[in-house]
Amino acid sequence: MKKFTPLSTTAALALLAVAPAAAQDRDPQVTFGEFFSPDRIATAIAHTGISALRTQMELQYDHMTVDPMRGIVSLSGIVARPQLAYDQAGQCEILIDRVTLSSDFTSPFQTEAEIDMNLIGAHATLACFERDVAVALRTAGYRDMPIDQFKMRASYTYATGATAVDSTIAINGFGILDYSASGTILPRLGQYGIPAEPAVRVTRAVATLKDDGGWAAVSQVLPENLRDPVMIREMGTQAISSALSQDGLRPLGAVERRFVADLMTQVEAYVTDPGEITIEATLPDNGITLEPEMYADPLDLIAGLGLQVRAAPMARSQILSLDALAAIQTPDSLSPDARIALATALLDGNGVPRSTSMVAGLLEPLLDTPETAGAAAALLARAEQDSDVPNAYRHALIAAAAAEPGAIGLLDKLESRMTTQSVLAAQDRYLTSVGAVAPLEMVTGDDPRDLRALSLAYLTGTGQARSYARAYYYALLAEAAGDIAAASLRNEIIARFGARGPEVAQAWHALSAQVEEQAVTDWISADLPGRYLVTE
């Protein structure tokens, strides 16, 4: 047996000397926190789901990635063999390169709940289809069904209750189907006030099919007369009209007749020179409400949604021209309304690539004009809310003073990203910059409820630039003037600064002391007791 040399013995003793004492007793163990880490828990849940799925089909995969903090689960190298009643030989096999499931965990539950499924590179054998479909596909030259991508996104917006679904199906050598819909489920009372089947307010509905060789493949299995575009149009018009009229039991309305005519015109053009067909709802800005009687039968949706058939989605017709885009470089040539319209398009990505950074150059000059300052400031606040919160808040104050829609929500959102001290400082700077009149000069009349209204306006930012100092000032005066509802409003203002730490408490104590002193001074100097005192 080989013995330690003095040198090796010395080295071993030195290592033991510098190692932690616990390491001399045993090897490091997995801690409780590591054992129950989010990654381990999420992976265990994913494995449980896959085990449950295997009760319905044979399933294999090469690799699984679970990232719970980003809400992502992905599987790659998938082989699935589902159990199908018409596949007695068990020949159905689906190969998938990658499937990803993701949610909005990077900003969890802030504005909406969202889930995305993205399937890339799938091939399904023809045994996965019923016999008639499989024979047709084989005759058309398909050995399997190649799916380049299948993507679906579903979201629920907390603020409005709107639900949206967007999906893409891309089949290699056949076509690409895209569809998008959004709406809100509305409660509805039926007979005797009992909750009934809900109504649906639809705000978007569009589907478009782009040919990628599909018609050329399908037409190979059709009789000669069914390849003729004119024949297809005539037969399609007759068949669809018969279905809509329930075989002549009810007359077709003007919207339905136009839909059939437009549809078959586009179908004729599609089979003559395969391109794209789009069916899209024509809706007002606030959408349209469909009662259960309207959406119970899908055919009734043609008139209810005002469906139109066109060669491409309406968004394609709203793309800005080069002349309109050139105005970005020379904004002085645009009218104020044109500047605002162009800035809105840049913010929403309508007809031009989305760009928030280019909005400032278009709208800043409009802040000097009272007629356009409010609308311009509201758009600037939207553009800067994620990049420059203090400046966005300044613009939101301008928008609130002009009573622009949505300004209050912007103020609340931005304040949640600022310290209370910076909010109070920004409000004071704004009032100073615009040369706001002294608070006492806005006190008119002899009704203390007018003081309460001023306090509420400054507190919320409704028609006035939000200012907690002025809101507190008018609440103090209203309470002193005998307004019985002013005390609760004063308490609401004070509560805004509660439970925010000692620094906020100190800042509010200093500010409120100044406001209280000014309120008492003005109360005496302007003889407000004589104005509001009521003698019996």
Short mmCIF file of C-alpha atoms in Angstrom, two decimals, residues 104-372:
data_model
loop_
_atom_site.label_atom_id
_atom_site.label_comp_id
_atom_site.label_asym_id
_atom_site.label_seq_id
_atom_site.Cartn_x
_atom_site.Cartn_y
_atom_site.Cartn_z
CA ASP A 104 -47.56 36.98 -18.78
CA PHE A 105 -45.54 36.15 -15.66
CA THR A 106 -42.95 38.82 -16.49
CA SER A 107 -45.58 41.37 -15.44
CA PRO A 108 -48.00 39.15 -13.54
CA PHE A 109 -51.63 40.17 -13.37
CA GLN A 110 -50.98 43.90 -13.86
CA THR A 111 -53.34 44.62 -16.72
CA GLU A 112 -54.40 41.28 -18.19
CA ALA A 113 -54.11 37.53 -17.99
CA GLU A 114 -52.57 35.97 -21.08
CA ILE A 115 -51.55 32.57 -22.36
CA ASP A 116 -49.80 31.69 -25.61
CA MET A 117 -49.28 28.37 -27.32
CA ASN A 118 -46.80 28.19 -30.19
CA LEU A 119 -46.30 24.94 -32.10
CA ILE A 120 -43.47 24.87 -34.64
CA GLY A 121 -42.68 22.25 -37.29
CA ALA A 122 -45.32 19.50 -37.06
CA HIS A 123 -45.95 16.53 -39.37
CA ALA A 124 -49.01 14.30 -39.02
CA THR A 125 -49.35 11.06 -40.97
CA LEU A 126 -52.47 10.66 -43.09
CA ALA A 127 -53.67 7.92 -40.73
CA CYS A 128 -54.51 10.73 -38.29
CA PHE A 129 -57.39 11.80 -40.58
CA GLU A 130 -60.63 10.03 -41.35
CA ARG A 131 -60.53 7.82 -44.43
CA ASP A 132 -62.30 10.20 -46.85
CA VAL A 133 -60.07 13.11 -45.88
CA ALA A 134 -56.95 10.97 -46.01
CA VAL A 135 -57.81 9.68 -49.51
CA ALA A 136 -58.41 13.23 -50.73
CA LEU A 137 -55.11 14.42 -49.30
CA ARG A 138 -53.23 11.47 -50.78
CA THR A 139 -54.83 12.10 -54.17
CA ALA A 140 -53.80 15.75 -53.92
CA GLY A 141 -50.19 14.63 -53.49
CA TYR A 142 -49.76 14.87 -49.72
CA ARG A 143 -47.87 12.09 -47.96
CA ASP A 144 -48.43 13.74 -44.59
CA MET A 145 -49.84 16.99 -43.29
CA PRO A 146 -46.99 19.46 -42.67
CA ILE A 147 -47.84 22.30 -40.26
CA ASP A 148 -45.20 25.00 -40.21
CA GLN A 149 -46.81 26.83 -37.28
CA PHE A 150 -49.89 26.71 -35.12
CA LYS A 151 -50.09 29.64 -32.72
CA MET A 152 -52.89 30.71 -30.42
CA ARG A 153 -53.04 33.59 -27.95
CA ALA A 154 -55.86 34.22 -25.50
CA SER A 155 -56.05 37.18 -23.13
CA TYR A 156 -58.41 38.71 -20.60
CA THR A 157 -58.17 42.42 -19.82
CA TYR A 158 -59.05 43.23 -16.22
CA ALA A 159 -59.92 46.88 -16.79
CA THR A 160 -62.61 46.23 -19.43
CA GLY A 161 -63.42 42.53 -19.12
CA ALA A 162 -62.55 42.09 -22.80
CA THR A 163 -61.46 38.66 -24.02
CA ALA A 164 -59.32 38.37 -27.15
CA VAL A 165 -58.27 35.35 -29.21
CA ASP A 166 -55.67 35.44 -31.98
CA SER A 167 -54.51 32.42 -33.95
CA THR A 168 -52.38 31.42 -36.92
CA ILE A 169 -52.34 28.11 -38.77
CA ALA A 170 -49.68 27.78 -41.47
CA ILE A 171 -49.69 24.55 -43.51
CA ASN A 172 -46.71 24.08 -45.79
CA GLY A 173 -47.68 24.00 -49.44
CA PHE A 174 -51.34 24.67 -48.68
CA GLY A 175 -52.18 28.00 -47.04
CA ILE A 176 -52.07 30.29 -44.02
CA LEU A 177 -55.20 30.97 -41.96
CA ASP A 178 -55.16 33.90 -39.53
CA TYR A 179 -58.07 34.98 -37.39
CA SER A 180 -58.59 37.46 -34.59
CA ALA A 181 -61.60 38.23 -32.41
CA SER A 182 -62.28 40.19 -29.25
CA GLY A 183 -65.36 40.94 -27.22
CA THR A 184 -66.88 41.26 -23.78
CA ILE A 185 -69.43 38.96 -22.17
CA LEU A 186 -72.29 41.04 -20.74
CA PRO A 187 -74.67 39.87 -18.00
CA ARG A 188 -78.32 39.77 -18.98
CA LEU A 189 -81.54 39.38 -17.04
CA GLY A 190 -84.29 37.24 -18.48
CA GLN A 191 -87.91 36.82 -17.54
CA TYR A 192 -88.81 37.56 -13.90
CA GLY A 193 -85.36 39.06 -13.36
CA ILE A 194 -83.59 35.70 -13.45
CA PRO A 195 -80.06 35.72 -14.94
CA ALA A 196 -80.26 34.48 -18.50
CA GLU A 197 -77.84 33.58 -21.27
CA PRO A 198 -75.39 36.47 -21.60
CA ALA A 199 -75.04 38.88 -24.47
CA VAL A 200 -71.71 39.51 -26.18
CA ARG A 201 -70.28 42.87 -27.23
CA VAL A 202 -68.01 42.17 -30.20
CA THR A 203 -65.29 44.71 -30.91
CA ARG A 204 -63.24 42.81 -33.50
CA ALA A 205 -63.76 39.82 -35.79
CA VAL A 206 -61.60 39.05 -38.83
CA ALA A 207 -60.35 35.93 -40.60
CA THR A 208 -58.10 35.75 -43.65
CA LEU A 209 -56.91 32.83 -45.78
CA LYS A 210 -53.76 33.14 -47.89
CA ASP A 211 -53.15 30.52 -50.57
CA ASP A 212 -49.80 28.73 -50.57
CA GLY A 213 -50.48 26.07 -53.18
CA GLY A 214 -53.64 24.72 -51.59
CA TRP A 215 -55.98 25.42 -54.50
CA ALA A 216 -53.60 23.87 -57.00
CA ALA A 217 -53.50 20.70 -54.89
CA VAL A 218 -57.24 20.54 -54.18
CA SER A 219 -58.26 21.24 -57.78
CA GLN A 220 -56.46 18.08 -58.90
CA VAL A 221 -59.10 15.91 -57.24
CA LEU A 222 -62.09 17.95 -58.49
CA PRO A 223 -64.08 17.20 -61.65
CA GLU A 224 -63.33 19.41 -64.63
CA ASN A 225 -66.56 21.44 -64.32
CA LEU A 226 -65.80 22.25 -60.67
CA ARG A 227 -62.53 23.89 -61.63
CA ASP A 228 -64.27 26.55 -63.72
CA PRO A 229 -64.35 29.86 -61.77
CA VAL A 230 -67.70 30.91 -63.23
CA MET A 231 -69.27 27.55 -62.39
CA ILE A 232 -67.88 27.71 -58.87
CA ARG A 233 -69.36 31.17 -58.42
CA GLU A 234 -72.82 30.17 -59.64
CA MET A 235 -72.96 26.95 -57.62
CA GLY A 236 -71.61 28.65 -54.51
CA THR A 237 -74.12 31.50 -54.77
CA GLN A 238 -77.01 29.07 -55.04
CA ALA A 239 -75.82 26.83 -52.19
CA ILE A 240 -75.06 29.65 -49.72
CA SER A 241 -78.24 31.55 -50.52
CA SER A 242 -80.27 28.38 -49.98
CA ALA A 243 -78.61 27.78 -46.62
CA LEU A 244 -79.14 31.37 -45.45
CA SER A 245 -82.79 31.38 -46.52
CA GLN A 246 -83.39 27.96 -44.96
CA ASP A 247 -84.36 26.58 -48.38
CA GLY A 248 -86.58 29.56 -49.13
CA LEU A 249 -88.43 29.67 -45.80
CA ARG A 250 -87.25 33.22 -45.07
CA PRO A 251 -86.19 36.09 -47.34
CA LEU A 252 -82.58 37.26 -47.40
CA GLY A 253 -81.82 40.73 -46.14
CA ALA A 254 -79.76 43.28 -48.05
CA VAL A 255 -76.67 42.65 -45.90
CA GLU A 256 -76.85 38.91 -46.51
CA ARG A 257 -77.35 39.29 -50.26
CA ARG A 258 -74.38 41.63 -50.46
CA PHE A 259 -72.29 39.21 -48.39
CA VAL A 260 -73.05 36.30 -50.70
CA ALA A 261 -72.30 38.37 -53.80
CA ASP A 262 -69.03 39.72 -52.40
CA LEU A 263 -67.97 36.30 -51.14
CA MET A 264 -68.47 34.53 -54.45
CA THR A 265 -66.80 37.40 -56.32
CA GLN A 266 -63.72 36.94 -54.16
CA VAL A 267 -63.90 33.14 -54.48
CA GLU A 268 -64.01 33.45 -58.26
CA ALA A 269 -60.96 35.73 -58.18
CA TYR A 270 -59.25 33.38 -55.71
CA VAL A 271 -59.58 30.26 -57.90
CA THR A 272 -58.66 32.23 -61.03
CA ASP A 273 -55.49 33.66 -59.50
CA PRO A 274 -55.04 32.25 -55.98
CA GLY A 275 -54.28 34.99 -53.49
CA GLU A 276 -56.15 35.93 -50.33
CA ILE A 277 -59.74 36.03 -49.01
CA THR A 278 -60.73 38.00 -45.91
CA ILE A 279 -64.00 38.03 -43.99
CA GLU A 280 -64.20 40.93 -41.54
CA ALA A 281 -66.86 42.47 -39.34
CA THR A 282 -67.74 46.11 -39.92
CA LEU A 283 -68.14 47.47 -36.39
CA PRO A 284 -68.43 50.88 -34.72
CA ASP A 285 -65.66 52.03 -32.37
CA ASN A 286 -67.46 50.65 -29.31
CA GLY A 287 -68.39 47.38 -30.99
CA ILE A 288 -71.84 45.88 -31.31
CA THR A 289 -73.88 43.90 -28.78
CA LEU A 290 -75.23 40.54 -29.89
CA GLU A 291 -78.19 39.11 -27.98
CA PRO A 292 -78.41 35.31 -27.62
CA GLU A 293 -81.08 35.18 -30.32
CA MET A 294 -78.57 36.63 -32.77
CA TYR A 295 -75.56 34.42 -32.09
CA ALA A 296 -77.48 31.17 -31.50
CA ASP A 297 -77.43 30.55 -35.25
CA PRO A 298 -74.03 31.29 -36.85
CA LEU A 299 -75.75 32.30 -40.10
CA ASP A 300 -77.44 35.20 -38.29
CA LEU A 301 -74.01 36.67 -37.51
CA ILE A 302 -73.66 37.81 -41.13
CA ALA A 303 -76.23 40.54 -40.61
CA GLY A 304 -75.51 41.04 -36.90
CA LEU A 305 -71.81 41.75 -37.42
CA GLY A 306 -72.13 43.33 -40.84
CA LEU A 307 -69.64 40.83 -42.26
CA GLN A 308 -67.86 41.92 -45.40
CA VAL A 309 -65.69 39.98 -47.81
CA ARG A 310 -62.62 41.63 -49.25
CA ALA A 311 -59.29 40.71 -50.79
CA ALA A 312 -57.30 41.77 -47.70
CA PRO A 313 -57.97 42.96 -44.12
CA MET A 314 -59.08 46.56 -43.65
CA ALA A 315 -55.80 47.25 -41.87
CA ARG A 316 -54.07 46.93 -45.24
CA SER A 317 -56.15 49.82 -46.58
CA GLN A 318 -55.16 52.04 -43.63
CA ILE A 319 -51.42 52.00 -44.31
CA LEU A 320 -50.13 55.56 -44.44
CA SER A 321 -48.89 56.87 -47.76
CA LEU A 322 -45.34 58.02 -48.37
CA ASP A 323 -46.53 61.63 -48.43
CA ALA A 324 -48.03 61.24 -44.97
CA LEU A 325 -44.88 59.57 -43.64
CA ALA A 326 -42.65 62.25 -45.17
CA ALA A 327 -44.41 64.75 -42.93
CA ILE A 328 -42.68 63.15 -39.94
CA GLN A 329 -39.48 64.80 -41.10
CA THR A 330 -41.20 68.14 -41.78
CA PRO A 331 -43.90 68.44 -39.10
CA ASP A 332 -44.17 72.21 -39.55
CA SER A 333 -46.06 71.55 -42.79
CA LEU A 334 -48.85 69.77 -40.88
CA SER A 335 -51.92 71.23 -39.27
CA PRO A 336 -52.40 70.57 -35.52
CA ASP A 337 -55.10 67.97 -36.24
CA ALA A 338 -52.84 66.21 -38.74
CA ARG A 339 -50.00 66.15 -36.19
CA ILE A 340 -52.26 64.57 -33.58
CA ALA A 341 -53.58 62.01 -36.08
CA LEU A 342 -50.05 61.05 -37.14
CA ALA A 343 -48.87 60.81 -33.53
CA THR A 344 -51.83 58.55 -32.70
CA ALA A 345 -50.92 56.29 -35.61
CA LEU A 346 -47.32 56.08 -34.38
CA LEU A 347 -48.45 55.20 -30.86
CA ASP A 348 -50.92 52.52 -31.94
CA GLY A 349 -48.94 51.18 -34.90
CA ASN A 350 -51.81 51.85 -37.31
CA GLY A 351 -50.50 52.01 -40.86
CA VAL A 352 -46.96 52.79 -39.71
CA PRO A 353 -44.42 50.95 -37.51
CA ARG A 354 -45.06 51.67 -33.84
CA SER A 355 -42.71 54.35 -32.48
CA THR A 356 -43.10 56.21 -29.21
CA SER A 357 -39.81 58.10 -29.50
CA MET A 358 -40.94 60.09 -32.56
CA VAL A 359 -44.11 61.42 -30.92
CA ALA A 360 -42.38 64.15 -28.90
CA GLY A 361 -41.09 66.01 -31.95
CA LEU A 362 -44.57 66.07 -33.45
CA LEU A 363 -46.51 67.17 -30.38
CA GLU A 364 -44.30 69.32 -28.16
CA PRO A 365 -45.02 72.51 -30.18
CA LEU A 366 -48.76 71.98 -29.66
CA LEU A 367 -48.45 72.38 -25.89
CA ASP A 368 -48.18 76.15 -26.29
CA THR A 369 -51.68 76.40 -27.78
CA PRO A 370 -54.59 75.94 -25.34
CA GLU A 371 -56.83 74.43 -28.03
CA THR A 372 -54.44 71.55 -28.72
#
